[in-house]
CSV table of C-alpha atoms and ligand atoms in Angstrom, one decimal:
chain,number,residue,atom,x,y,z
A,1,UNK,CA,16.6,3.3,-10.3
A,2,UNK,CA,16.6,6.0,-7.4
A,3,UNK,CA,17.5,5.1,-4.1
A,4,UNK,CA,17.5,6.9,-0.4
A,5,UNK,CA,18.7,6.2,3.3
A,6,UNK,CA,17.0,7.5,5.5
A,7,UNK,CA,16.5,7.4,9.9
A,8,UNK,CA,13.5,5.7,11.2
A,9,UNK,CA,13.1,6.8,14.8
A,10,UNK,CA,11.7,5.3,17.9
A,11,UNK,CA,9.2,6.9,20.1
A,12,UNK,CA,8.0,6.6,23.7
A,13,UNK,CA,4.8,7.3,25.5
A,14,UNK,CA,5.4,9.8,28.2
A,15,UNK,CA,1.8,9.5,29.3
A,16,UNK,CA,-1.1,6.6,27.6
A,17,UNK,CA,-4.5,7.2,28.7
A,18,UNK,CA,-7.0,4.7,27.1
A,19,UNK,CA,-10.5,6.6,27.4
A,20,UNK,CA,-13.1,3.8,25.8
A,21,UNK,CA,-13.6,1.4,23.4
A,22,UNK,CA,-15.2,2.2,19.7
A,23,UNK,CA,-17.4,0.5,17.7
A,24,UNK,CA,-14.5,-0.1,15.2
A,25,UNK,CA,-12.7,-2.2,18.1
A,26,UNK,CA,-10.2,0.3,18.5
A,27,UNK,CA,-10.0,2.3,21.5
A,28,UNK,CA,-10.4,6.2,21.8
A,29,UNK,CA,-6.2,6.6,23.5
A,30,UNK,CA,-5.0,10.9,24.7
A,31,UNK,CA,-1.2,10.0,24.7
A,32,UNK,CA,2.0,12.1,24.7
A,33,UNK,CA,4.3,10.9,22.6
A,34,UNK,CA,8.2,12.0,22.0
A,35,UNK,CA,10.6,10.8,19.2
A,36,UNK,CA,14.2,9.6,20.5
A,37,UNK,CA,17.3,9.4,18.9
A,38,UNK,CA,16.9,5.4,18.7
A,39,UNK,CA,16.5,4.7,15.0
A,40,UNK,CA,16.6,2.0,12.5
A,41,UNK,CA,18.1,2.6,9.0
A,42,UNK,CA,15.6,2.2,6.1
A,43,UNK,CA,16.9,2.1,2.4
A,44,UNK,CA,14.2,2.5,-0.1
A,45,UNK,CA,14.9,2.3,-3.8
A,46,UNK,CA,12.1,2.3,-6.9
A,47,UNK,CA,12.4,1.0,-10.1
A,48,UNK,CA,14.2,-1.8,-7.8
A,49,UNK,CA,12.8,-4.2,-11.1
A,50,UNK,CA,10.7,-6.2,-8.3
A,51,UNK,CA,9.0,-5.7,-5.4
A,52,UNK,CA,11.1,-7.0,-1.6
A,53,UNK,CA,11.5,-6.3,2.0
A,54,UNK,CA,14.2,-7.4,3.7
A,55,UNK,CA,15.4,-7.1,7.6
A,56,UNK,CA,18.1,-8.1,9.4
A,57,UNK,CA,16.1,-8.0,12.5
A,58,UNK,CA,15.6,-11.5,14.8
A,59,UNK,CA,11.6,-12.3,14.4
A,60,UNK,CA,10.8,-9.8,12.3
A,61,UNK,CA,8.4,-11.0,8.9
A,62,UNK,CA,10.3,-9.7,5.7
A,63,UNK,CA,8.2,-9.5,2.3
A,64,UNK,CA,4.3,-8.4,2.4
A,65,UNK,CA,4.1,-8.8,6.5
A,66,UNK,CA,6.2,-6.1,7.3
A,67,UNK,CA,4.3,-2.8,7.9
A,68,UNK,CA,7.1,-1.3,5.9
A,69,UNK,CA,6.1,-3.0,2.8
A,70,UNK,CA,2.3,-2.4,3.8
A,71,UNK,CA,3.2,1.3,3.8
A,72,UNK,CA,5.0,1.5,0.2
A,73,UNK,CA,1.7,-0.9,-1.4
A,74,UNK,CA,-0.9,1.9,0.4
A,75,UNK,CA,1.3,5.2,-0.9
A,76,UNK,CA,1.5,3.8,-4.4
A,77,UNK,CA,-2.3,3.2,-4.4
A,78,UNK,CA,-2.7,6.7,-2.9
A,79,UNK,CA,-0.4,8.4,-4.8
A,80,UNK,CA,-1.4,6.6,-8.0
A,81,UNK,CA,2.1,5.9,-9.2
A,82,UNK,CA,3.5,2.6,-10.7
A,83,UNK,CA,7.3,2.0,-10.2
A,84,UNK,CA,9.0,-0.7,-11.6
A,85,UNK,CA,9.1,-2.4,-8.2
A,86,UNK,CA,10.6,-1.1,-4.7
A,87,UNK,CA,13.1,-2.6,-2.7
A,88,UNK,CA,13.0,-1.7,0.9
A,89,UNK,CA,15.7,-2.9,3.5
A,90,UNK,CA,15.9,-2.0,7.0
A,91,UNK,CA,19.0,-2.3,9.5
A,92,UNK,CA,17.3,-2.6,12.8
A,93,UNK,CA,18.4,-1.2,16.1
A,94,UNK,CA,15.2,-0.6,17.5
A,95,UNK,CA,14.1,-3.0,20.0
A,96,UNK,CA,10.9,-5.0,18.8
A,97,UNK,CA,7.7,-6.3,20.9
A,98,UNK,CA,9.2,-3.0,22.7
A,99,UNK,CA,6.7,-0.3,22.6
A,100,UNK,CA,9.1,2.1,21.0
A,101,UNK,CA,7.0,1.9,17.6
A,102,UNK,CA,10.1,-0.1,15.7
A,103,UNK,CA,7.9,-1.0,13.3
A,104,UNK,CA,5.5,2.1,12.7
A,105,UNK,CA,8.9,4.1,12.2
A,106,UNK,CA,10.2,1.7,9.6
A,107,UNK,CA,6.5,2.5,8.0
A,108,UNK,CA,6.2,6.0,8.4
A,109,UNK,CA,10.4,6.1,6.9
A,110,UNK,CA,9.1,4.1,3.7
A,111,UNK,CA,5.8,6.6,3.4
A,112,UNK,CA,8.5,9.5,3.3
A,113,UNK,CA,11.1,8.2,0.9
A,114,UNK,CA,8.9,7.3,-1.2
A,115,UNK,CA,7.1,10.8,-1.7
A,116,UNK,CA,10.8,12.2,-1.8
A,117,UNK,CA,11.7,9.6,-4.7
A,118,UNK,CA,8.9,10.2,-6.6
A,119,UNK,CA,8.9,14.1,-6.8
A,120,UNK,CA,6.7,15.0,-3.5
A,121,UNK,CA,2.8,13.9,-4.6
A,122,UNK,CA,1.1,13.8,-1.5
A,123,UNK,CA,1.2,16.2,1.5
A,124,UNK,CA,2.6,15.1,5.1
A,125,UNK,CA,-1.1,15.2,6.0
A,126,UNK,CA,-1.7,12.5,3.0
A,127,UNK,CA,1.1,10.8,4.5
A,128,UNK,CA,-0.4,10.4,7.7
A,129,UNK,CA,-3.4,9.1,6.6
A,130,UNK,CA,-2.1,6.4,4.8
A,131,UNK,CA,0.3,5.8,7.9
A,132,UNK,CA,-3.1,5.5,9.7
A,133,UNK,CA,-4.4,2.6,7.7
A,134,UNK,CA,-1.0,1.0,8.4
A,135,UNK,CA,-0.9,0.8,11.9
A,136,UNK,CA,-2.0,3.6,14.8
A,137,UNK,CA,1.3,4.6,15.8
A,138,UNK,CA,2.4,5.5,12.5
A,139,UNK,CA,0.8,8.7,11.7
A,140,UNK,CA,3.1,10.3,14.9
A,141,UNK,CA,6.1,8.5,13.4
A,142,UNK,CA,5.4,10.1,10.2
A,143,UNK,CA,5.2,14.0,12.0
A,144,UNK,CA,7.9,13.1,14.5
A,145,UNK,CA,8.6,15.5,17.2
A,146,UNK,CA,6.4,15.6,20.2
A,147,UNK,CA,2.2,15.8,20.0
A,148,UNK,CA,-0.8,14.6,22.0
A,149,UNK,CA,-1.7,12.1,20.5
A,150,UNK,CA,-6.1,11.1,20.6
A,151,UNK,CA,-8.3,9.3,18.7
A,152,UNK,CA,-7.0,6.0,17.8
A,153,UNK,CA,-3.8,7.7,17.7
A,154,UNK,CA,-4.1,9.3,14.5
A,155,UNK,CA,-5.6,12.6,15.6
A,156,UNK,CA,-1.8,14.7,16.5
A,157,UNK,CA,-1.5,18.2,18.0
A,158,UNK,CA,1.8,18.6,18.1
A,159,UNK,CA,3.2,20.5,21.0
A,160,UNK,CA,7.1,21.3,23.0
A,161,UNK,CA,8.8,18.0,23.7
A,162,UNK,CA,10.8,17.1,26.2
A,163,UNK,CA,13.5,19.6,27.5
A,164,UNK,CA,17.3,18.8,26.9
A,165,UNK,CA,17.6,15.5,28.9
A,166,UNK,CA,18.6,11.6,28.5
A,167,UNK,CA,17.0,8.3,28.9
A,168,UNK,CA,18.0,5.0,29.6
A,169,UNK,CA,16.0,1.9,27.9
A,170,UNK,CA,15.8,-2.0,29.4
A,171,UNK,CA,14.6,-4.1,27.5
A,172,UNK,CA,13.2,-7.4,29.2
A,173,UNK,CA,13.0,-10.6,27.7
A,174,UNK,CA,9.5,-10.7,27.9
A,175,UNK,CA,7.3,-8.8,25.9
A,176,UNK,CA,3.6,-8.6,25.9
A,177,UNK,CA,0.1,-8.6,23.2
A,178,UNK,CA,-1.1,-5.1,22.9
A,179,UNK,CA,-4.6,-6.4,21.7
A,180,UNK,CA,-4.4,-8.5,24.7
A,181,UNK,CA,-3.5,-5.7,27.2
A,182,UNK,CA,-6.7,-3.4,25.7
A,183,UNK,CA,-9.1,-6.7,26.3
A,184,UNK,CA,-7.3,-6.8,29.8
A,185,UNK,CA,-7.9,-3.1,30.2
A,186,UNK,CA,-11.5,-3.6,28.6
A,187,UNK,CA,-12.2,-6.3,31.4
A,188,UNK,CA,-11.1,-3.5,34.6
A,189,UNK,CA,-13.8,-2.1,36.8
A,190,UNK,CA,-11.3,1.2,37.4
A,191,UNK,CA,-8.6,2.4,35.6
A,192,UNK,CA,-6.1,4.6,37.1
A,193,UNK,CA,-5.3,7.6,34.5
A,194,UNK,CA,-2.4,9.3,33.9
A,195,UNK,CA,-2.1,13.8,34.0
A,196,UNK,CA,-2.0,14.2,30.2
A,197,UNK,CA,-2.7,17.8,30.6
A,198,UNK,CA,-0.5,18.3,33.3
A,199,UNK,CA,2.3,16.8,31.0
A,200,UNK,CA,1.8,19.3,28.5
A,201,UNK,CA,1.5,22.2,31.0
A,202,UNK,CA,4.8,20.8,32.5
A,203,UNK,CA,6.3,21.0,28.9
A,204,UNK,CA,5.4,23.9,27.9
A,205,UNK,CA,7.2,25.1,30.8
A,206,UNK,CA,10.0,23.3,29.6
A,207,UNK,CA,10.5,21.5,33.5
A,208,UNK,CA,11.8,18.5,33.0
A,209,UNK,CA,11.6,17.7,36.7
A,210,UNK,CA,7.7,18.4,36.8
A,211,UNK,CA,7.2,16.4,33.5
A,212,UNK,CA,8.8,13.3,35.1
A,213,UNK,CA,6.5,13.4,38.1
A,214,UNK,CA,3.6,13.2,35.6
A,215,UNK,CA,4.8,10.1,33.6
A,216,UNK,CA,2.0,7.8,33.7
A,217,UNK,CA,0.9,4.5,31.6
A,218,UNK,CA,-2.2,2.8,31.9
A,219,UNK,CA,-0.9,-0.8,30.3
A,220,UNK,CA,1.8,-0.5,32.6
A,221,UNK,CA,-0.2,-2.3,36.1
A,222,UNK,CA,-1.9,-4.4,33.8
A,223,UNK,CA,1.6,-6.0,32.5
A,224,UNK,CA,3.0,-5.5,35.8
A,225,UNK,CA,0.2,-8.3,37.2
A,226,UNK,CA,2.5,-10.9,35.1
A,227,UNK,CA,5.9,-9.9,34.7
A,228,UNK,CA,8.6,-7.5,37.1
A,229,UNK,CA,7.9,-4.3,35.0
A,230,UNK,CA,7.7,-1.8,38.2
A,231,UNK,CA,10.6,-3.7,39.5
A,232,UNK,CA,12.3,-2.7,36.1
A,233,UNK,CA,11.7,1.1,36.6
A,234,UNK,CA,12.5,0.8,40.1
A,235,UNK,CA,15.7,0.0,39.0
A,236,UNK,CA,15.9,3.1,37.1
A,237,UNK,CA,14.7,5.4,39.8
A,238,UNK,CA,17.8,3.7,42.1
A,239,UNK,CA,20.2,5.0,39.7
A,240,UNK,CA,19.2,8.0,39.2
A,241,UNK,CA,16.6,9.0,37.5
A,242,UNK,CA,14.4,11.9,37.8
A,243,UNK,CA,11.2,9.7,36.7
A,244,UNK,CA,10.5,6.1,35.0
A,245,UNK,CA,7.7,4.6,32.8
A,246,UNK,CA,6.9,1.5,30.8
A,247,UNK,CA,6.2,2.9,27.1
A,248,UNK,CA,3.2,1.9,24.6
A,249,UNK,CA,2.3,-1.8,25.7
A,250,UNK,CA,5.7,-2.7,26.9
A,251,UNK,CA,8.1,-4.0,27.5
A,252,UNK,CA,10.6,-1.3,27.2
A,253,UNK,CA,10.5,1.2,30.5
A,254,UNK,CA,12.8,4.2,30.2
A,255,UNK,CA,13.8,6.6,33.1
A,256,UNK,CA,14.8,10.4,32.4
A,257,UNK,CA,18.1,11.4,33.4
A,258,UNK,CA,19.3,15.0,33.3
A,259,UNK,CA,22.0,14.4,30.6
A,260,UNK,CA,24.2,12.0,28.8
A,261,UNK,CA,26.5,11.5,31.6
A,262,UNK,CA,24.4,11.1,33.9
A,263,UNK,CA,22.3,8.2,31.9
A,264,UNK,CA,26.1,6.7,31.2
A,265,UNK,CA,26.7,6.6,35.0
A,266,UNK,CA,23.4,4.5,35.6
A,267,UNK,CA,24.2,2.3,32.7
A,268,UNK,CA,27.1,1.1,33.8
A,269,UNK,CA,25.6,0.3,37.4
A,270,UNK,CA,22.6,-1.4,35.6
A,271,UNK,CA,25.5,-3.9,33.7
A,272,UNK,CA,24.7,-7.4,34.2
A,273,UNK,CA,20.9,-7.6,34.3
A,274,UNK,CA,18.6,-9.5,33.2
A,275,UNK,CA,17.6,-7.2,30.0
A,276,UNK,CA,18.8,-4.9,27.5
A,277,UNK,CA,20.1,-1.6,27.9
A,278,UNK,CA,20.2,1.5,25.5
A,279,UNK,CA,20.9,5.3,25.5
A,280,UNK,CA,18.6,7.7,23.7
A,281,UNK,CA,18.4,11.6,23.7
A,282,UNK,CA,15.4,13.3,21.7
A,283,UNK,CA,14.9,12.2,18.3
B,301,LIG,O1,-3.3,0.0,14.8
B,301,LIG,P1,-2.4,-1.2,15.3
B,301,LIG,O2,-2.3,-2.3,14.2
B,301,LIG,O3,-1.1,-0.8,15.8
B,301,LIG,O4,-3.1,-1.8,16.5
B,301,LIG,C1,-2.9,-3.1,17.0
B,301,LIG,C2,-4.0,-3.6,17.9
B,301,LIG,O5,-4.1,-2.8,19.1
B,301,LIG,C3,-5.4,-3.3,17.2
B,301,LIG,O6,-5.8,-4.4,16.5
B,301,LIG,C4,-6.3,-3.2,18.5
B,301,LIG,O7,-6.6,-4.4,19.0
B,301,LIG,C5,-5.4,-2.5,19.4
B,301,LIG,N1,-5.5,-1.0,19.4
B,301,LIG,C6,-6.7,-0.5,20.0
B,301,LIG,N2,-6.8,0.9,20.0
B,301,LIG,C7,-5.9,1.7,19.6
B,301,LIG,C8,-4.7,1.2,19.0
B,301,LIG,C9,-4.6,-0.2,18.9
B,301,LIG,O8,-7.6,-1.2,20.5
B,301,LIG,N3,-6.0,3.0,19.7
Protein backbone atom coordinates (compact mmCIF):
# COMPACT_ATOMS: atom_id res chain seq x y z
CA UNK A 1 0.00 0.00 0.00
CA UNK A 2 1.53 3.48 -1.00
CA UNK A 3 -0.26 6.42 -0.03
CA UNK A 4 0.13 10.48 -0.75
CA UNK A 5 -1.39 13.92 0.33
CA UNK A 6 -1.43 16.19 -1.80
CA UNK A 7 -3.13 20.15 -2.47
CA UNK A 8 -5.81 20.47 -5.01
CA UNK A 9 -6.10 24.10 -5.91
CA UNK A 10 -8.84 26.33 -7.10
CA UNK A 11 -8.76 28.48 -10.06
CA UNK A 12 -10.51 31.62 -11.28
CA UNK A 13 -11.27 33.05 -14.65
CA UNK A 14 -9.71 36.43 -14.98
CA UNK A 15 -11.20 36.81 -18.41
CA UNK A 16 -13.95 33.93 -20.34
CA UNK A 17 -14.67 34.67 -23.78
CA UNK A 18 -16.91 32.01 -25.47
CA UNK A 19 -16.17 32.29 -29.32
CA UNK A 20 -18.79 29.52 -30.95
CA UNK A 21 -20.22 26.48 -30.66
CA UNK A 22 -18.64 23.07 -32.15
CA UNK A 23 -20.09 20.31 -33.66
CA UNK A 24 -19.12 18.23 -30.54
CA UNK A 25 -21.57 20.57 -28.41
CA UNK A 26 -18.78 22.13 -26.78
CA UNK A 27 -17.98 25.57 -27.28
CA UNK A 28 -14.55 26.98 -28.77
CA UNK A 29 -13.74 29.31 -24.92
CA UNK A 30 -10.04 31.92 -25.01
CA UNK A 31 -9.95 32.27 -21.16
CA UNK A 32 -7.27 33.32 -18.59
CA UNK A 33 -7.07 31.40 -16.02
CA UNK A 34 -4.94 31.78 -12.50
CA UNK A 35 -4.53 29.06 -9.67
CA UNK A 36 -5.22 30.42 -6.00
CA UNK A 37 -4.16 29.36 -2.80
CA UNK A 38 -7.74 27.87 -2.12
CA UNK A 39 -7.31 24.14 -2.06
CA UNK A 40 -8.88 20.91 -1.14
CA UNK A 41 -6.81 18.08 0.39
CA UNK A 42 -6.75 14.87 -1.68
CA UNK A 43 -5.33 11.51 -0.24
CA UNK A 44 -4.70 8.90 -2.76
CA UNK A 45 -3.51 5.52 -1.76
CA UNK A 46 -3.17 2.19 -4.32
CA UNK A 47 -3.17 -1.22 -3.47
CA UNK A 48 -6.04 0.39 -1.11
CA UNK A 49 -7.41 -3.69 -1.61
CA UNK A 50 -10.70 -1.95 -3.22
CA UNK A 51 -11.60 0.68 -5.14
CA UNK A 52 -13.59 4.07 -3.08
CA UNK A 53 -14.09 7.80 -3.04
CA UNK A 54 -15.01 9.43 -0.29
CA UNK A 55 -15.83 13.36 0.54
CA UNK A 56 -16.67 15.15 3.25
CA UNK A 57 -18.06 17.77 1.14
CA UNK A 58 -22.17 18.77 1.45
CA UNK A 59 -23.74 17.55 -2.08
CA UNK A 60 -20.94 16.22 -3.43
CA UNK A 61 -21.42 12.36 -5.18
CA UNK A 62 -18.71 10.04 -3.52
CA UNK A 63 -17.92 6.59 -5.38
CA UNK A 64 -17.86 6.39 -9.38
CA UNK A 65 -19.62 10.16 -9.76
CA UNK A 66 -16.98 12.01 -8.51
CA UNK A 67 -14.57 13.36 -11.35
CA UNK A 68 -11.91 12.36 -8.88
CA UNK A 69 -12.66 8.76 -9.16
CA UNK A 70 -13.38 9.27 -13.12
CA UNK A 71 -9.72 10.57 -13.26
CA UNK A 72 -7.90 7.55 -11.33
CA UNK A 73 -10.30 4.78 -13.73
CA UNK A 74 -8.97 7.00 -17.09
CA UNK A 75 -4.99 7.09 -15.79
CA UNK A 76 -5.12 3.35 -15.03
CA UNK A 77 -6.49 2.64 -18.50
CA UNK A 78 -3.91 5.08 -19.91
CA UNK A 79 -1.21 4.12 -18.09
CA UNK A 80 -2.02 0.49 -18.35
CA UNK A 81 -1.37 -0.40 -14.77
CA UNK A 82 -3.60 -2.62 -12.40
CA UNK A 83 -3.40 -1.75 -8.63
CA UNK A 84 -4.98 -3.65 -6.12
CA UNK A 85 -7.70 -0.92 -5.79
CA UNK A 86 -7.31 2.95 -4.97
CA UNK A 87 -8.80 4.74 -2.27
CA UNK A 88 -9.18 8.42 -2.79
CA UNK A 89 -10.52 10.90 -0.02
CA UNK A 90 -10.85 14.42 -0.32
CA UNK A 91 -11.21 17.13 2.60
CA UNK A 92 -13.04 19.88 0.79
CA UNK A 93 -12.57 23.61 1.25
CA UNK A 94 -13.23 24.63 -2.09
CA UNK A 95 -16.59 26.11 -2.55
CA UNK A 96 -18.75 23.85 -5.02
CA UNK A 97 -21.34 24.96 -7.87
CA UNK A 98 -18.63 27.87 -7.51
CA UNK A 99 -16.74 28.29 -10.64
CA UNK A 100 -13.48 27.84 -8.88
CA UNK A 101 -12.97 24.29 -10.62
CA UNK A 102 -13.38 22.31 -6.97
CA UNK A 103 -13.92 19.47 -8.64
CA UNK A 104 -11.48 19.52 -11.78
CA UNK A 105 -8.69 20.14 -9.05
CA UNK A 106 -9.69 17.15 -6.96
CA UNK A 107 -9.33 15.38 -10.66
CA UNK A 108 -6.28 16.86 -11.91
CA UNK A 109 -4.73 16.04 -7.86
CA UNK A 110 -5.74 12.29 -8.36
CA UNK A 111 -4.16 12.26 -12.19
CA UNK A 112 -0.84 13.40 -10.36
CA UNK A 113 -0.61 11.19 -7.34
CA UNK A 114 -1.29 8.63 -9.08
CA UNK A 115 1.73 8.91 -11.75
CA UNK A 116 3.85 9.82 -8.58
CA UNK A 117 2.70 6.40 -6.82
CA UNK A 118 3.27 4.43 -9.56
CA UNK A 119 6.87 5.49 -10.60
CA UNK A 120 6.06 8.55 -13.12
CA UNK A 121 4.47 6.50 -16.49
CA UNK A 122 2.97 9.15 -18.29
CA UNK A 123 4.10 12.69 -19.07
CA UNK A 124 2.24 16.03 -17.69
CA UNK A 125 1.12 16.35 -21.25
CA UNK A 126 -0.40 12.55 -20.92
CA UNK A 127 -1.83 13.87 -17.86
CA UNK A 128 -3.64 16.54 -19.38
CA UNK A 129 -5.14 14.68 -21.86
CA UNK A 130 -6.69 12.31 -19.78
CA UNK A 131 -7.72 15.37 -17.46
CA UNK A 132 -9.36 16.45 -20.75
CA UNK A 133 -11.64 13.49 -21.10
CA UNK A 134 -12.56 14.22 -17.47
CA UNK A 135 -13.88 17.40 -17.57
CA UNK A 136 -12.62 20.85 -19.58
CA UNK A 137 -11.25 22.53 -16.70
CA UNK A 138 -9.08 19.89 -15.72
CA UNK A 139 -6.21 19.89 -18.04
CA UNK A 140 -5.30 23.76 -16.44
CA UNK A 141 -5.72 22.23 -13.03
CA UNK A 142 -3.33 19.62 -13.93
CA UNK A 143 -0.46 22.48 -15.29
CA UNK A 144 -1.51 25.01 -12.58
CA UNK A 145 -0.09 28.34 -12.72
CA UNK A 146 -1.48 30.86 -15.14
CA UNK A 147 -2.27 30.15 -19.11
CA UNK A 148 -4.71 31.22 -21.83
CA UNK A 149 -6.74 28.87 -21.87
CA UNK A 150 -8.70 27.99 -25.93
CA UNK A 151 -10.19 25.30 -27.39
CA UNK A 152 -12.60 23.67 -25.21
CA UNK A 153 -10.27 24.59 -22.58
CA UNK A 154 -7.78 21.99 -23.10
CA UNK A 155 -5.51 23.87 -25.54
CA UNK A 156 -3.02 25.86 -22.51
CA UNK A 157 -0.25 28.42 -23.27
CA UNK A 158 0.87 29.11 -20.19
CA UNK A 159 1.95 32.68 -19.56
CA UNK A 160 2.94 35.37 -16.17
CA UNK A 161 0.06 35.27 -13.69
CA UNK A 162 -1.10 37.67 -11.68
CA UNK A 163 1.40 40.05 -9.81
CA UNK A 164 1.70 39.76 -5.95
CA UNK A 165 -1.85 40.73 -4.83
CA UNK A 166 -5.04 39.23 -2.80
CA UNK A 167 -8.61 38.33 -3.47
CA UNK A 168 -11.61 38.18 -1.65
CA UNK A 169 -14.30 35.30 -2.65
CA UNK A 170 -18.42 35.45 -1.85
CA UNK A 171 -19.96 32.85 -2.28
CA UNK A 172 -23.90 33.18 -2.85
CA UNK A 173 -26.35 30.77 -2.09
CA UNK A 174 -27.35 30.39 -5.40
CA UNK A 175 -25.48 28.79 -7.91
CA UNK A 176 -26.09 28.35 -11.53
CA UNK A 177 -26.00 25.25 -14.72
CA UNK A 178 -23.08 25.83 -16.83
CA UNK A 179 -24.71 23.83 -19.77
CA UNK A 180 -27.58 26.05 -19.19
CA UNK A 181 -25.65 29.36 -19.20
CA UNK A 182 -23.79 28.17 -22.84
CA UNK A 183 -27.53 27.40 -24.27
CA UNK A 184 -28.38 30.93 -22.77
CA UNK A 185 -25.33 32.34 -24.32
CA UNK A 186 -26.08 30.18 -27.53
CA UNK A 187 -29.63 31.84 -27.65
CA UNK A 188 -27.96 35.90 -27.55
CA UNK A 189 -28.01 37.95 -30.66
CA UNK A 190 -24.62 39.94 -29.25
CA UNK A 191 -22.31 39.04 -26.89
CA UNK A 192 -20.17 41.53 -25.16
CA UNK A 193 -16.43 40.09 -25.06
CA UNK A 194 -13.98 40.47 -22.65
CA UNK A 195 -9.83 42.01 -23.63
CA UNK A 196 -8.16 38.60 -23.36
CA UNK A 197 -5.19 39.91 -25.08
CA UNK A 198 -5.12 42.95 -23.28
CA UNK A 199 -5.01 40.77 -20.05
CA UNK A 200 -2.00 39.15 -21.09
CA UNK A 201 -0.29 42.39 -22.23
CA UNK A 202 -1.32 43.81 -18.86
CA UNK A 203 0.48 40.70 -17.18
CA UNK A 204 3.16 40.53 -18.81
CA UNK A 205 3.71 43.89 -17.58
CA UNK A 206 3.18 42.68 -14.37
CA UNK A 207 0.30 45.79 -13.62
CA UNK A 208 -1.96 44.64 -11.45
CA UNK A 209 -3.91 47.79 -11.69
CA UNK A 210 -4.27 47.50 -15.66
CA UNK A 211 -5.05 43.74 -15.38
CA UNK A 212 -8.05 44.55 -13.12
CA UNK A 213 -9.53 47.06 -15.53
CA UNK A 214 -9.53 44.14 -18.11
CA UNK A 215 -11.44 41.55 -15.99
CA UNK A 216 -14.18 40.50 -18.07
CA UNK A 217 -16.76 37.28 -18.04
CA UNK A 218 -19.16 36.58 -20.56
CA UNK A 219 -21.54 34.19 -18.23
CA UNK A 220 -21.45 36.87 -15.87
CA UNK A 221 -24.70 39.30 -17.54
CA UNK A 222 -26.25 36.21 -18.44
CA UNK A 223 -26.51 34.98 -14.60
CA UNK A 224 -26.76 38.49 -13.60
CA UNK A 225 -30.49 38.53 -15.61
CA UNK A 226 -31.59 36.09 -12.58
CA UNK A 227 -29.76 36.54 -9.49
CA UNK A 228 -27.72 39.92 -7.69
CA UNK A 229 -24.32 38.80 -9.17
CA UNK A 230 -23.15 42.54 -10.19
CA UNK A 231 -24.64 43.66 -6.99
CA UNK A 232 -22.11 41.07 -5.44
CA UNK A 233 -18.97 42.56 -7.12
CA UNK A 234 -20.22 45.87 -6.45
CA UNK A 235 -19.90 45.09 -3.03
CA UNK A 236 -16.36 44.26 -3.59
CA UNK A 237 -15.44 47.34 -5.57
CA UNK A 238 -17.05 49.51 -2.31
CA UNK A 239 -14.51 48.00 -0.19
CA UNK A 240 -11.83 48.28 -1.91
CA UNK A 241 -10.94 46.58 -4.54
CA UNK A 242 -8.97 47.48 -7.46
CA UNK A 243 -11.31 45.22 -9.95
CA UNK A 244 -14.15 42.45 -9.45
CA UNK A 245 -15.48 39.48 -11.66
CA UNK A 246 -17.76 36.51 -11.44
CA UNK A 247 -15.45 33.35 -12.29
CA UNK A 248 -16.28 30.31 -14.68
CA UNK A 249 -20.20 30.06 -14.58
CA UNK A 250 -20.57 31.42 -11.15
CA UNK A 251 -21.48 31.95 -8.55
CA UNK A 252 -18.33 32.87 -6.91
CA UNK A 253 -17.17 36.73 -7.81
CA UNK A 254 -13.81 37.71 -6.46
CA UNK A 255 -12.36 41.33 -6.32
CA UNK A 256 -8.40 42.02 -6.36
CA UNK A 257 -7.05 43.69 -3.53
CA UNK A 258 -3.46 44.90 -3.37
CA UNK A 259 -2.38 42.62 -0.47
CA UNK A 260 -3.46 40.51 2.42
CA UNK A 261 -4.32 43.33 4.60
CA UNK A 262 -5.95 45.01 2.59
CA UNK A 263 -8.41 41.99 1.48
CA UNK A 264 -8.64 41.39 5.58
CA UNK A 265 -9.89 45.05 5.93
CA UNK A 266 -12.78 44.46 3.30
CA UNK A 267 -13.60 41.14 4.82
CA UNK A 268 -14.39 42.25 7.93
CA UNK A 269 -16.68 45.19 6.48
CA UNK A 270 -18.33 42.50 4.10
CA UNK A 271 -19.29 40.38 7.69
CA UNK A 272 -22.86 39.62 7.91
CA UNK A 273 -23.99 39.07 4.31
CA UNK A 274 -25.86 37.17 2.61
CA UNK A 275 -22.89 34.66 1.28
CA UNK A 276 -19.66 33.21 1.93
CA UNK A 277 -16.52 34.79 2.24
CA UNK A 278 -12.91 33.51 1.65
CA UNK A 279 -9.21 34.87 1.31
CA UNK A 280 -6.98 33.59 -1.41
CA UNK A 281 -3.51 34.71 -2.74
CA UNK A 282 -1.95 32.92 -5.93
CA UNK A 283 -1.95 29.30 -5.91
O1 LIG B 1 -16.21 19.57 -19.75
P1 LIG B 1 -17.20 19.74 -18.65
O2 LIG B 1 -17.83 18.43 -18.23
O3 LIG B 1 -16.69 20.52 -17.51
O4 LIG B 1 -18.37 20.62 -19.26
C1 LIG B 1 -19.64 20.69 -18.68
C2 LIG B 1 -20.63 21.19 -19.71
O5 LIG B 1 -20.36 22.57 -20.03
C3 LIG B 1 -20.55 20.48 -21.05
O6 LIG B 1 -21.38 19.35 -21.07
C4 LIG B 1 -21.02 21.54 -22.02
O7 LIG B 1 -22.43 21.63 -22.00
C5 LIG B 1 -20.51 22.81 -21.42
N1 LIG B 1 -19.20 23.24 -21.98
C6 LIG B 1 -19.17 23.77 -23.26
N2 LIG B 1 -17.97 24.21 -23.76
C7 LIG B 1 -16.84 24.16 -23.04
C8 LIG B 1 -16.86 23.63 -21.72
C9 LIG B 1 -18.08 23.17 -21.23
O8 LIG B 1 -20.19 23.85 -23.95
N3 LIG B 1 -15.71 24.64 -23.55
Amino acid sequence: MKEITLRACAKINLTLDVLQKRADGYHDIRSVMQTIDLCDEIGVTVDAGQWSCSCDGANIPGGEENLAMRAARAFVRAADVAPNGIAISIKKRIPSQAGLGGGSADAAAVLRALNTLCGEPLTTEQLMEIGASVGSDVPFCVLGGAALAEGRGEVLTPIRGMPDCAYVLLKPAFSASTPALYAALDRQSAIDHPDTDGMIEMLSRGDLQGAAGKLGNVFQPVLNADHPVDALCEKLLRVGALGALMTGSGSVVFGIFPNLSAAESAVQQLRGGDFEVYTAQNG
